[in-house]
GROMACS .gro file of C-alpha atoms in nm:
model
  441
    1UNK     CA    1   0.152   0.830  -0.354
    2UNK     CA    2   0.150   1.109  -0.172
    3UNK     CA    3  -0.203   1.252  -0.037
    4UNK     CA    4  -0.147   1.570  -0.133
    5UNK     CA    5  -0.127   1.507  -0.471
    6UNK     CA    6  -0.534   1.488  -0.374
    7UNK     CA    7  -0.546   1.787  -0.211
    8UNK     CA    8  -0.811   2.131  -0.365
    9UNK     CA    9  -0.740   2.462  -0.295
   10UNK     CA   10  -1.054   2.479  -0.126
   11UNK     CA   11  -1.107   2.234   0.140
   12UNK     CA   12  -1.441   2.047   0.047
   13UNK     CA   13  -1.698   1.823   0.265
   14UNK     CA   14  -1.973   1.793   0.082
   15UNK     CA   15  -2.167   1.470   0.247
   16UNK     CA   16  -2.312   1.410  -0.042
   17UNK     CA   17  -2.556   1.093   0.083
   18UNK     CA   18  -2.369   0.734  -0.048
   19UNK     CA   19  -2.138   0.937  -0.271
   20UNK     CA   20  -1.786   0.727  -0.312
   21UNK     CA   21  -1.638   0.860  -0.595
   22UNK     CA   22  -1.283   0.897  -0.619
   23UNK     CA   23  -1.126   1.257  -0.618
   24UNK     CA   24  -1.039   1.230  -0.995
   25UNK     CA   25  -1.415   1.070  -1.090
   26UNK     CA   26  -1.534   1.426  -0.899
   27UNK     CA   27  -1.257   1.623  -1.119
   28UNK     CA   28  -1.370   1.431  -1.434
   29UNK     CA   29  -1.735   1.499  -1.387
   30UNK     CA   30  -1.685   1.852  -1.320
   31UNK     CA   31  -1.524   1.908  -1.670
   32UNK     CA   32  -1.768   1.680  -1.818
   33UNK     CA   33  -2.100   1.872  -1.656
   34UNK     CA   34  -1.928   2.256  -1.693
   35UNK     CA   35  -2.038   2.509  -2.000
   36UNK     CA   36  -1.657   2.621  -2.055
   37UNK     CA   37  -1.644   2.229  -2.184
   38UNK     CA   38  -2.002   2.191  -2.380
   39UNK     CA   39  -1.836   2.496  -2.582
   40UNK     CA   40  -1.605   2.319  -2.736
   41UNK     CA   41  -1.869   2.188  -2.938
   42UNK     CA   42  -1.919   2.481  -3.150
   43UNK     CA   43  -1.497   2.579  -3.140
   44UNK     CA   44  -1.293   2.526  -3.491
   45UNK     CA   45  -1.021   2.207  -3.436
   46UNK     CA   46  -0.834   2.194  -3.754
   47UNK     CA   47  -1.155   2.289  -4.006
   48UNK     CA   48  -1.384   2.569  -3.935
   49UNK     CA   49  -1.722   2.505  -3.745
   50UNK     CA   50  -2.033   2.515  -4.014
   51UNK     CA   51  -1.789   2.369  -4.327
   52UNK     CA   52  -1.935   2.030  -4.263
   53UNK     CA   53  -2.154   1.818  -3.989
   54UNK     CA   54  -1.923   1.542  -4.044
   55UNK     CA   55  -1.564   1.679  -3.944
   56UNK     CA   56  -1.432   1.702  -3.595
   57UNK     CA   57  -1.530   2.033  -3.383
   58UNK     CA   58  -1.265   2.047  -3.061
   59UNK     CA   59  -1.570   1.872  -2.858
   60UNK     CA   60  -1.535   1.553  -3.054
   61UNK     CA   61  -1.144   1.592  -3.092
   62UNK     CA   62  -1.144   1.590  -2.706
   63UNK     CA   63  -1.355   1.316  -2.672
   64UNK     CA   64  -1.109   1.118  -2.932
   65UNK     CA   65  -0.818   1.223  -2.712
   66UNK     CA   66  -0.992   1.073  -2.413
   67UNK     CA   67  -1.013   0.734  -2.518
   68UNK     CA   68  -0.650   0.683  -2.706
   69UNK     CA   69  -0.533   0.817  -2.322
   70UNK     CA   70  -0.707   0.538  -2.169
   71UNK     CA   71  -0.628   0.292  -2.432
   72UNK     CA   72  -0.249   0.419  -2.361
   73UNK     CA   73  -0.251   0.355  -1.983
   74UNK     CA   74  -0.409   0.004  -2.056
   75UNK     CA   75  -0.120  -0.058  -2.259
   76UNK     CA   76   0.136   0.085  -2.006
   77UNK     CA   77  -0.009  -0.113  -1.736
   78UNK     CA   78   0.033  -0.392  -1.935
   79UNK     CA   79   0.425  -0.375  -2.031
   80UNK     CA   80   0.502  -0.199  -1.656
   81UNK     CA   81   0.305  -0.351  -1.422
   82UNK     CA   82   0.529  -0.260  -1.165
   83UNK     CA   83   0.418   0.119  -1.237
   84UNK     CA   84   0.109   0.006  -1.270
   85UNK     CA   85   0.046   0.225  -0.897
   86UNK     CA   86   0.147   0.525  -1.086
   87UNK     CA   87  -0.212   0.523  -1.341
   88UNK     CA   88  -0.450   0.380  -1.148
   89UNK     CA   89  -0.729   0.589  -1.195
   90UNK     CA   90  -0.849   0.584  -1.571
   91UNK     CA   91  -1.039   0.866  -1.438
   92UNK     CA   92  -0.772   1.103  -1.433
   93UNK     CA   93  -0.600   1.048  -1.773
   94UNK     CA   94  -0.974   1.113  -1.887
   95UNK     CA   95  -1.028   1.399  -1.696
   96UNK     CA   96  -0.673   1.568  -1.824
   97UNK     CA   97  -0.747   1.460  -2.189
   98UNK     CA   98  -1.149   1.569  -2.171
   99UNK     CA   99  -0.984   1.909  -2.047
  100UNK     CA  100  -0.658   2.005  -2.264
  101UNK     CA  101  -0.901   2.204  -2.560
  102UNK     CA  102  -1.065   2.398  -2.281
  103UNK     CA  103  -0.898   2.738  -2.306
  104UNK     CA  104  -0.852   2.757  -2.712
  105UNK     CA  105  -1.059   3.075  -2.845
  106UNK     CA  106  -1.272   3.073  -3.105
  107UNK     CA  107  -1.150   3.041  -3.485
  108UNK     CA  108  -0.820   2.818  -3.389
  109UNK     CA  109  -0.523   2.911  -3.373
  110UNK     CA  110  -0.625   3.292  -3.554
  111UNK     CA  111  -0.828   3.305  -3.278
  112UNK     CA  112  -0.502   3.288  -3.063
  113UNK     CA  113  -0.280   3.485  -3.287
  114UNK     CA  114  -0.586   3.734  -3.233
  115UNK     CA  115  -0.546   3.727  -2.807
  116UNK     CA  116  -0.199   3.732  -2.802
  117UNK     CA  117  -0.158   4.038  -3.004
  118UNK     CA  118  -0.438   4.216  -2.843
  119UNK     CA  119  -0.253   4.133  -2.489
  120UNK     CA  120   0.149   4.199  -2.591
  121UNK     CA  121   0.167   4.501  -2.338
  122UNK     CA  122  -0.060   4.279  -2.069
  123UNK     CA  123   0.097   3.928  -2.055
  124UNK     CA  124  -0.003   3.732  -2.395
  125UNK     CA  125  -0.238   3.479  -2.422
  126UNK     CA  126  -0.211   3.108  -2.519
  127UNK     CA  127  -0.461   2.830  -2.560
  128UNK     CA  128  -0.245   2.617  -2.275
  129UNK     CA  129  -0.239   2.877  -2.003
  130UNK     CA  130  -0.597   2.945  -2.043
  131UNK     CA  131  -0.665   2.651  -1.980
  132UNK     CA  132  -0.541   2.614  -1.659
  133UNK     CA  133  -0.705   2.996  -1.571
  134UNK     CA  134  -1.040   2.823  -1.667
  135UNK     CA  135  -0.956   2.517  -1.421
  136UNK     CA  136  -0.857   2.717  -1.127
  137UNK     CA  137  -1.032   3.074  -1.161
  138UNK     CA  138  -1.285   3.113  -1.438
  139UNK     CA  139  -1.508   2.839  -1.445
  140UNK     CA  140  -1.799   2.900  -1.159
  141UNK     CA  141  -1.808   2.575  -1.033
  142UNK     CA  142  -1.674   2.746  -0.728
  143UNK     CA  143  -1.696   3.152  -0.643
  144UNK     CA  144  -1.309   3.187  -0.631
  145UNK     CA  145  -1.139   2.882  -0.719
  146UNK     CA  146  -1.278   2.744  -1.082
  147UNK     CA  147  -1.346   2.428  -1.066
  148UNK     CA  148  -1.122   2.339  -0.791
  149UNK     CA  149  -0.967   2.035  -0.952
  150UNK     CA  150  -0.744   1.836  -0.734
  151UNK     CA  151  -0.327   1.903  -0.729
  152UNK     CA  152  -0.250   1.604  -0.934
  153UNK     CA  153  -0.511   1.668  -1.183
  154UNK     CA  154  -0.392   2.066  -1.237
  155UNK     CA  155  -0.010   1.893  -1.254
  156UNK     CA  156  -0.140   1.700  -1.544
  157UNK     CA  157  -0.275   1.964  -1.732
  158UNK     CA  158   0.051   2.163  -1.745
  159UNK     CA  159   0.217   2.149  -2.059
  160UNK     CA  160   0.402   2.398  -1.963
  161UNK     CA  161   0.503   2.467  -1.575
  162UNK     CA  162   0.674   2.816  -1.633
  163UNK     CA  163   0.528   3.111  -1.602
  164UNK     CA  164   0.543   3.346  -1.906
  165UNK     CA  165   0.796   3.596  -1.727
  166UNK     CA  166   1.059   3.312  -1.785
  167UNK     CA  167   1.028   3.289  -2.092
  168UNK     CA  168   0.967   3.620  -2.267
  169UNK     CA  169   1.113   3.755  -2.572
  170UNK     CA  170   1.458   3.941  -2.497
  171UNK     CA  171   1.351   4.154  -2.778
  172UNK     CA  172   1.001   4.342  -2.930
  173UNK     CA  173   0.802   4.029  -3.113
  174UNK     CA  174   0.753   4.269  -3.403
  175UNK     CA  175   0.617   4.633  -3.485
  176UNK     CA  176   0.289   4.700  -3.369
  177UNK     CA  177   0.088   4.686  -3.744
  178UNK     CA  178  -0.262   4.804  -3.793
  179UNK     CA  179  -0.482   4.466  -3.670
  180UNK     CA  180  -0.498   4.345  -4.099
  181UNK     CA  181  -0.140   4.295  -4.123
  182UNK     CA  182  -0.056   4.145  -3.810
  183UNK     CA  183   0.087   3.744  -3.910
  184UNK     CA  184   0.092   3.479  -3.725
  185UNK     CA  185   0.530   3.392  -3.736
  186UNK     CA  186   0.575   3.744  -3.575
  187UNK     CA  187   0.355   3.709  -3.272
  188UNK     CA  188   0.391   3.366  -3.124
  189UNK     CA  189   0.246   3.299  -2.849
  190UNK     CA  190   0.475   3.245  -2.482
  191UNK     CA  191   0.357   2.874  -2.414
  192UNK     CA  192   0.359   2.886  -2.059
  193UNK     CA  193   0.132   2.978  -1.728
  194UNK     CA  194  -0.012   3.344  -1.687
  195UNK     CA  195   0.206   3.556  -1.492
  196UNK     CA  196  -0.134   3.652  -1.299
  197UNK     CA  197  -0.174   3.292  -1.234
  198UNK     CA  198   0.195   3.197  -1.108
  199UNK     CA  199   0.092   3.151  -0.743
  200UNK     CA  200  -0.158   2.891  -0.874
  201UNK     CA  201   0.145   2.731  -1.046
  202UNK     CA  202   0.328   2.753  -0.703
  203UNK     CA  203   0.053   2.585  -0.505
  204UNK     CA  204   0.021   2.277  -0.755
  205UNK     CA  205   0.424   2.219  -0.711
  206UNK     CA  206   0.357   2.238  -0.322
  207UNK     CA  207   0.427   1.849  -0.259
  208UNK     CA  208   0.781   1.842  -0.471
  209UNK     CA  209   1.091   1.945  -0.274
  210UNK     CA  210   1.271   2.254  -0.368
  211UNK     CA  211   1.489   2.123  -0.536
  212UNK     CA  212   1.238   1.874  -0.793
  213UNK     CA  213   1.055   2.259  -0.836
  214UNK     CA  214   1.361   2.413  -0.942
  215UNK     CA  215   1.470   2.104  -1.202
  216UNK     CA  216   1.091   2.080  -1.306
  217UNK     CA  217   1.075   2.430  -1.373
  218UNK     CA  218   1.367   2.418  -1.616
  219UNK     CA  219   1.341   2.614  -1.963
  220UNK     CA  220   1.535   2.656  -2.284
  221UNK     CA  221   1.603   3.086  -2.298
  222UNK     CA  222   1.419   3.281  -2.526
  223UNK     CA  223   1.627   3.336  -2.850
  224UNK     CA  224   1.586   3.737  -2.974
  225UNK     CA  225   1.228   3.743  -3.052
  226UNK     CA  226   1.120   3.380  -3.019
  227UNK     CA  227   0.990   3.296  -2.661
  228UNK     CA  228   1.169   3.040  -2.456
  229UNK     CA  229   1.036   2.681  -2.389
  230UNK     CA  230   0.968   2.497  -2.094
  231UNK     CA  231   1.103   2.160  -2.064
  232UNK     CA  232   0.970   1.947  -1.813
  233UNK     CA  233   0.632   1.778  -1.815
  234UNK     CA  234   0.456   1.551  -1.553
  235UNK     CA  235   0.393   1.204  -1.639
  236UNK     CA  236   0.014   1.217  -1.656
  237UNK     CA  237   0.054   1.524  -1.882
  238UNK     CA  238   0.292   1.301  -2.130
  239UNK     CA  239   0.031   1.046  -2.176
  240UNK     CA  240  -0.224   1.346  -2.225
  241UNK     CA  241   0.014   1.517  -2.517
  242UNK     CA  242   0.063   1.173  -2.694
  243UNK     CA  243  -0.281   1.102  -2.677
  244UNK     CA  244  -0.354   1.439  -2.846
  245UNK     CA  245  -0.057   1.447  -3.076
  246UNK     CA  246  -0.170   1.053  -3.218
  247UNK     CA  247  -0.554   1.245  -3.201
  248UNK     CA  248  -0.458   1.514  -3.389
  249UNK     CA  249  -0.218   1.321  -3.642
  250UNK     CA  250  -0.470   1.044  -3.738
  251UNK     CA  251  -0.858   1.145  -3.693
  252UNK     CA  252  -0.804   1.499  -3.766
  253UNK     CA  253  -0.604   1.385  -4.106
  254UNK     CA  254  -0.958   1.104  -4.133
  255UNK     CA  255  -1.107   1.436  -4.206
  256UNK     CA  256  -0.904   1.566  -4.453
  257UNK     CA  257  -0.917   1.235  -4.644
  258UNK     CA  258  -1.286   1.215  -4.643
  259UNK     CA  259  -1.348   1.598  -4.770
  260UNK     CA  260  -1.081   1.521  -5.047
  261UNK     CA  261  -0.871   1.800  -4.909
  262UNK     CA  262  -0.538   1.563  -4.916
  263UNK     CA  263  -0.481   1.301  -5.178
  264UNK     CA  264  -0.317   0.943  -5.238
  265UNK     CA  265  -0.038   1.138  -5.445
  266UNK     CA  266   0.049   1.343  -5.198
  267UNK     CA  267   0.081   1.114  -4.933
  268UNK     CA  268   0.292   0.918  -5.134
  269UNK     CA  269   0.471   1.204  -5.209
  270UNK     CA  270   0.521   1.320  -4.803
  271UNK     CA  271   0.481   1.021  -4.655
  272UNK     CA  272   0.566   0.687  -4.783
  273UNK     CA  273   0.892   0.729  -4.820
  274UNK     CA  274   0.990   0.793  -4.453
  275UNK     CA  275   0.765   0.458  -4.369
  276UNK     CA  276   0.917   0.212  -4.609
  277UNK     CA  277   1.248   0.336  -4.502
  278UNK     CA  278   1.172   0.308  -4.130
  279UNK     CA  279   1.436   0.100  -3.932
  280UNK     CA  280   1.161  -0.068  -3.768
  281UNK     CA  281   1.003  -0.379  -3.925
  282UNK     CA  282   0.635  -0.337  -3.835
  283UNK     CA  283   0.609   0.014  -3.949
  284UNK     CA  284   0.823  -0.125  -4.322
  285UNK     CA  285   0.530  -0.447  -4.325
  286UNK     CA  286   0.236  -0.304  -4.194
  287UNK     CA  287   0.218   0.058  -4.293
  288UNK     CA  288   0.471   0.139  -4.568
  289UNK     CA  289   0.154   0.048  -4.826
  290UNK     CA  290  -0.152   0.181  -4.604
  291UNK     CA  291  -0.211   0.384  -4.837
  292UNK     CA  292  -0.409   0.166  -5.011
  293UNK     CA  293  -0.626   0.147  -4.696
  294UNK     CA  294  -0.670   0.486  -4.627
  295UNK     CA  295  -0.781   0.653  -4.957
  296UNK     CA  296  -0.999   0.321  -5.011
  297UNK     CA  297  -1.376   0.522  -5.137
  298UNK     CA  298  -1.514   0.184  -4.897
  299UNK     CA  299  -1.546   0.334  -4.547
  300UNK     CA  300  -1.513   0.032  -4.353
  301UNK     CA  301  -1.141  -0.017  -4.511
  302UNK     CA  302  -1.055   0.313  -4.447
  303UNK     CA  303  -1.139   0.269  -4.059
  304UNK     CA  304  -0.976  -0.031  -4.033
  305UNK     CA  305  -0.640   0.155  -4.132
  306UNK     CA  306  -0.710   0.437  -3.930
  307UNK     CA  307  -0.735   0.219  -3.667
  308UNK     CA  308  -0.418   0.041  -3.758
  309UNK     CA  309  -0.239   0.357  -3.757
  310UNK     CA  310  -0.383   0.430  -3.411
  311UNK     CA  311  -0.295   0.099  -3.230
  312UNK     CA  312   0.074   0.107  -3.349
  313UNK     CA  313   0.106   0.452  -3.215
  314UNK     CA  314  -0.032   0.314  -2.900
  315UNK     CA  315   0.155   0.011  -2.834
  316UNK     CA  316   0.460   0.167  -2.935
  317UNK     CA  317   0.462   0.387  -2.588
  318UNK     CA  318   0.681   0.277  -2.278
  319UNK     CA  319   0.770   0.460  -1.955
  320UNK     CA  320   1.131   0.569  -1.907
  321UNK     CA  321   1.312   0.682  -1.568
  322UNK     CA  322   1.484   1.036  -1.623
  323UNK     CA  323   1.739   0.977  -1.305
  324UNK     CA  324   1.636   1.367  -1.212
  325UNK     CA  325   1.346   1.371  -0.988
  326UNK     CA  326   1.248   1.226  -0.621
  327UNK     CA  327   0.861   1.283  -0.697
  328UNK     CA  328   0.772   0.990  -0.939
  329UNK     CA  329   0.482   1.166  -1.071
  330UNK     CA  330   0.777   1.395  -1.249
  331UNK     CA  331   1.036   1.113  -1.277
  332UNK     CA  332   0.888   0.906  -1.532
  333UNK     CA  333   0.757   0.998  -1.851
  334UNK     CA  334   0.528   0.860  -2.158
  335UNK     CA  335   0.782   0.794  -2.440
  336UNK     CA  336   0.703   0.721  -2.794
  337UNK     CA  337   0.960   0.438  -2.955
  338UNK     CA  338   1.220   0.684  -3.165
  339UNK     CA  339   1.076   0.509  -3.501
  340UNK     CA  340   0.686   0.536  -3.404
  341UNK     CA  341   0.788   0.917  -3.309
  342UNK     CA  342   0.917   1.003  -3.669
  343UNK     CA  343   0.637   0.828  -3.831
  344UNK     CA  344   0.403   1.051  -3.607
  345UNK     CA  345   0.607   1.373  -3.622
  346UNK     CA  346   0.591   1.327  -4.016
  347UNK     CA  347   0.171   1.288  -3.990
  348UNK     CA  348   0.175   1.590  -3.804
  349UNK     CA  349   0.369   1.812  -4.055
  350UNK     CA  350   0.195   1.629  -4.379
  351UNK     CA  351  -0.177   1.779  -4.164
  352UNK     CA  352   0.012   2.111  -4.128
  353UNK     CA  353   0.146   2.125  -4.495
  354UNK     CA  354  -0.118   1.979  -4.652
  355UNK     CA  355  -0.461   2.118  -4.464
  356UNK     CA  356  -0.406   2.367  -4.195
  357UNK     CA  357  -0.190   2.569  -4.427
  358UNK     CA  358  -0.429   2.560  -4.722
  359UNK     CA  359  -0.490   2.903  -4.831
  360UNK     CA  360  -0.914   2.822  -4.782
  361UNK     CA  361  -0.848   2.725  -4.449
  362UNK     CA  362  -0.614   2.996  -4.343
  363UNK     CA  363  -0.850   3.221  -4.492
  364UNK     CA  364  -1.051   3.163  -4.262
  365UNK     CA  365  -0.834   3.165  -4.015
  366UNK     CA  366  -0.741   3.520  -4.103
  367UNK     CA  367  -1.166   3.619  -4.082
  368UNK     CA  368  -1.197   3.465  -3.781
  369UNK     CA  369  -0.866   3.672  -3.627
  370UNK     CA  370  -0.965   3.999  -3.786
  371UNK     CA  371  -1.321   3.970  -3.625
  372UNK     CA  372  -1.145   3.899  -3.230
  373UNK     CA  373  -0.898   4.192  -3.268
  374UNK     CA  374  -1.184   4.420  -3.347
  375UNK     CA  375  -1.420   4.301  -3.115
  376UNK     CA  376  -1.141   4.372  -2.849
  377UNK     CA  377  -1.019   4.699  -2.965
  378UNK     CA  378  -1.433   4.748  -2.914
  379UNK     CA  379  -1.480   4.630  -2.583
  380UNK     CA  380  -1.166   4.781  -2.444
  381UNK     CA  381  -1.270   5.111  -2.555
  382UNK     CA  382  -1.558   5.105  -2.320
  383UNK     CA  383  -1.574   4.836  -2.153
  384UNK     CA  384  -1.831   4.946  -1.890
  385UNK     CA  385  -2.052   5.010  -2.185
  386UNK     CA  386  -2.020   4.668  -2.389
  387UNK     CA  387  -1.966   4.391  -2.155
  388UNK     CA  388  -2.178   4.177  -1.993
  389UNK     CA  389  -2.292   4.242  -1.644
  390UNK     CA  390  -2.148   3.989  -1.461
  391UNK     CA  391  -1.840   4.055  -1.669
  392UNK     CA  392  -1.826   4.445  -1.607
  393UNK     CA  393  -1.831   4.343  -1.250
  394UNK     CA  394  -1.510   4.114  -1.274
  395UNK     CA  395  -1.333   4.407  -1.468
  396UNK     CA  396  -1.400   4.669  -1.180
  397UNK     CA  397  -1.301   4.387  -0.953
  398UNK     CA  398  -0.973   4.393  -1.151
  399UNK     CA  399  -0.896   4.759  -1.159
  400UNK     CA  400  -1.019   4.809  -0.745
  401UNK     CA  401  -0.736   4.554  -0.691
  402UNK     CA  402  -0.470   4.675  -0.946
  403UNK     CA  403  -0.514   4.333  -1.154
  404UNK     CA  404  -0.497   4.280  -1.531
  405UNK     CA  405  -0.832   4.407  -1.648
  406UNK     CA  406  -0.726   4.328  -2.007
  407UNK     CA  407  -0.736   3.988  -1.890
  408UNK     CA  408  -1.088   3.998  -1.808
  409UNK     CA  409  -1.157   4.109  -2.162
  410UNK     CA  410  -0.952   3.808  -2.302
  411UNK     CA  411  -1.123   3.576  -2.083
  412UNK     CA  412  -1.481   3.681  -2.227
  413UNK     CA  413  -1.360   3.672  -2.577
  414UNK     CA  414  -1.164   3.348  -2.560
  415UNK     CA  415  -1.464   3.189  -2.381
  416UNK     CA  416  -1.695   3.264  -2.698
  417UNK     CA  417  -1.796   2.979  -2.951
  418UNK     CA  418  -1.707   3.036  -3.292
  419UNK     CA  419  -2.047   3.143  -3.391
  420UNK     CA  420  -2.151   3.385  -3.063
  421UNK     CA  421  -1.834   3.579  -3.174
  422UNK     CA  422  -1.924   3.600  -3.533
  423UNK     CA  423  -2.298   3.708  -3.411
  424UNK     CA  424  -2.131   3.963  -3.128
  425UNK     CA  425  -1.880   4.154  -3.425
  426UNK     CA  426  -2.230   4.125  -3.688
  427UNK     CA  427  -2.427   4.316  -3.415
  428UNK     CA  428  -2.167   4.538  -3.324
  429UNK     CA  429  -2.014   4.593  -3.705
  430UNK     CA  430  -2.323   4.537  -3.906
  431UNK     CA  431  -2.636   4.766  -3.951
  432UNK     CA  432  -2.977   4.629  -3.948
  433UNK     CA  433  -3.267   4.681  -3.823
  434UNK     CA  434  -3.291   4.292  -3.694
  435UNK     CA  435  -2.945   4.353  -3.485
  436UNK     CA  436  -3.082   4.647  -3.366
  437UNK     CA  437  -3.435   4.549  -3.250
  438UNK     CA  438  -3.285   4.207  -3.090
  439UNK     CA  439  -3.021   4.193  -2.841
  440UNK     CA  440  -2.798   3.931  -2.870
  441UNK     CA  441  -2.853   3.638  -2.610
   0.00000   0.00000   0.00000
C-alpha cells in the first residue's frame, strides 16, 4: 500500500510516551472523543428525537453501521483472502462508518432541504459534503485542519468525489417561494464536495495518477434541474455505504415494527412477493415467510429475524475488479449479490413508503425545516449581532478573505442538535419573560 495513503495534511509528531497506535486507531479515536460526533446523539435518524427513548437517534444508527462494517470485512477477508492486505485495519472501516452521520443537520433530511435552500445563491449544502468540511476544517481538533484524519481515511468518507460545480443544475432548481412553501422534490440537494472545499478533495486524490483522478472523478451530467451524480466510490467507502444502506434498511425498519408504525399486511403487501419470487434459493427458503418472525409480539423472535435479515445481507457481499484503475484502493469495490441487492433496495423503499413518508413524520419534518430557514434568514440579517463569538470571528475571517460567509452560518446551524435549534428559534421567536431573563447556553 502506498504510504501516503497515511499521510495528514498537517505533519504530526506527537511523542506521545509508549503510544503505538496505528494511524487509523488515532483517526478512529478522534471521531469517537470529538463533540461534532457526541451530537449525533440528540440528531433525528428516520424518527424525530423526543418521540420515544427506545428508537434509534443518528448516534446509535452510527454505532449500528460500525459493527455490520466490521462484520462485512470479516466476511470479505474470509471469501478473498488474497485481498485480505486491502482491509486490514478494522479500525478504519470503523472510523469511516462511526463518521458518515457527522455532517447531517438537525431535523433530517428537512433539516437539509432547510440548508440547501437557504445556500442556492452560495453553493448548497448536503449532509455528505459536510461531512467531510467537519473532518478537514470544522472540527477543532486542530486550529486549521479539523481533525486531520489521514488520506485514506478522508478517501473513504467520500461518497461523492466531485465537487458541486460539476454537477450543478443546467437550469434554476425552482422559483424562489416564501420559506412555507418551499418542498423538498424542487430543491435537491448537489451530492457532492463543497466547491470551497475542492482543494481538500485535490489533496486526498494526491497519491492516484492523473489519469485514475480523472476516471475517479467521473459523473453522470445534470439533467435540466436535477443535479448530476458522481460515479465512482473508493473501496473502503463501498463497504461504509452497504453497511449503512443494510443499517438503515433493517434496524431503522426494527423501529418502525416495534412503534406499530408498519404492519404484517403491509409487508406482505410490499414485500413478500419480491422474496418468494427471488431467483435465489436462500432468500425463497429462509426469508420469503419472515414475516412471521418479524411482527412476532415475543421480542427475542423478532431479533432473531432481524438478525437473519442482517447476516444474509452480509454474507451476500464479494469484491469485484472494475479493470479501470491502477490504485487498488479505487479498483475494487464492495458488491452486493444482484438478488441480495433487490431484496435490500425493496427494504429501503418499503421504510421510505411506509415511515419516512408518513404524513406525522413529515410533519415534522416540515417544523423542523421551517424553524432552520428562519433561524437563518435571522442570523444572516445580522450576523455580528446573533452569533456566537467564536463564530462571529470565523465570519469576519470569511469576508477579510473574500470566502463564503454564508457558509459559516450553515456550519453553525447544521452543527446544532435537534433540540438547541428548537431552544435557539423559541428564544429568538417566542416571548417570555424566562427566554428573556436566561440566555441560552
Amino acid at each position: 500500500m502506498n504510504p501516503q495513503w497515511q499521510a495528514r495534511r498537517l505533519a504530526e509528531d506527537k511523542l506521545r510516551r509508549n503510544d503505538e497506535r496505528s494511524p487509523f486507531q488515532r483517526d478512529r479515536a478522534r471521531i469517537l472523543h470529538s463533540a461534532a460526533f457526541r451530537r449525533l446523539q440528540a440528531k433525528t435518524q428516520v424518527l424525530g428525537v423526543g418521540m420515544n427513548d427506545f428508537y434509534r437517534t443518528r448516534l446509535t444508527h452510527s454505532l449500528e453501521v460500525a459493527q455490520i462494517g466490521t462484520g462485512i470485512c470479516a466476511q470479505l477477508k474470509r471469501k478473498h483472502p488474497d485481498y485480505a492486505w486491502l482491509m486490514d485495519s478494522t479500525s478504519l472501516i470503523e472510523a469511516l462508518c462511526l463518521a458518515h452521520d457527522i455532517g447531517h443537520p438537525p431535523f433530517g433530511h428537512g433539516g437539509e432541504v432547510a440548508l440547501n435552500y437557504m445556500m442556492r445563491d452560495h453553493g448548497g449544502f448536503e449532509g455528505n459534503g459536510q461531512t467531510f468540511r467537519i473532518l478537514t476544517r470544522l472540527e477543532p481538533y486542530t486550529q486549521h485542519y479539523g481533525m486531520n484524519l489521514s488520506r485514506r481515511t478522508l478517501l473513504g468518507i467520500l461518497k461523492y468525489p466531485v465537487t458541486a460545480a460539476h454537477l450543478a443544475p443546467q437550469i434554476p432548481q425552482g422559483a424562489v417561494k416564501p420559506n412555507h412553501q418551499v418542498r423538498p422534490q424542487d430543491w435537491p440537494p448537489v451530492k457532492a464536495v463543497y466547491n470551497d472545499d475542492g482543494e481538500i478533495l485535490d489533496w486526498v486524490l494526491g497519491p492516484v495518477t492523473d489519469a485514475d483522478k480523472q476516471a475517479f472523478s467521473r459523473y453522470q451530467a445534470a439533467n435540466g434541474h436535477l443535479p448530476g451524480k458522481s460515479l465512482c466510490k473508493s473501496l473502503d467507502a463501498t463497504i461504509m455505504e452497504l453497511a449503512d444502506d443494510i443499517a438503515y434498511a433493517v434496524h431503522d425498519l426494527e423501529d418502525a415494527i416495534v412503534m406499530g408504525i408498519v404492519t404484517r399486511e403491509q409487508w406482505q403487501q410490499d414485500i413478500t412477493p419480491s422474496l418468494r419470487a427471488s431467483e435465489d434459493e436462500w432468500i425463497r427458503q429462509e426469508l420469503a415467510d419472515i414475516d412471521v418472525r418479524m411482527f412476532n409480539p415475543e421480542h427475542y423472535i423478532r431479533k432473531d429475524a432481524i438478525g437473519t435479515l442482517v447476516n444474509g445481507f452480509v454474507t451476500a457481499i464479494n469484491i469485484i475488479k472494475q479493470n479501470t484503475f491502477e490504485d487498488p484502493l479505487l479498483e475494487f469495490q464492495a458488491r452486493l449479490e444482484p438478488a441480495f441487492h433487490i431484496v435490500l433496495e425493496v427494504l429501503k423503499q418499503f421504510v421510505l413508503k411506509r415511515v419516512v413518508r408518513k404524513p406525522e413524520v413529515q410533519m415534522l419534518e416540515y417544523k423542523g425545516q421551517q424553524m432552520l430557514m428562519t433561524l437563518f434568514e435571522a442570523l444572516a440579517s445580522d450576523p455580528m449581532r446573533l452569533l456566537p463569538l467564536n463564530t462571529q470571528q470565523r465570519y469576519l475571517e470569511s469576508q477579510q478573505s473574500e470566502g463564503n460567509s454564508m457558509r459559516v452560518i450553515a456550519d453553525y446551524l447544521s452543527g446544532m442538535t435537534d433540540d438547541f435549534a428548537a431552544r435557539l428559534y423559541r428564544q429568538l421567536f417566542t416571548p417570555s419573560v424566562a427566554d428573556i431573563n436566561g440566555p441560552l447556553i
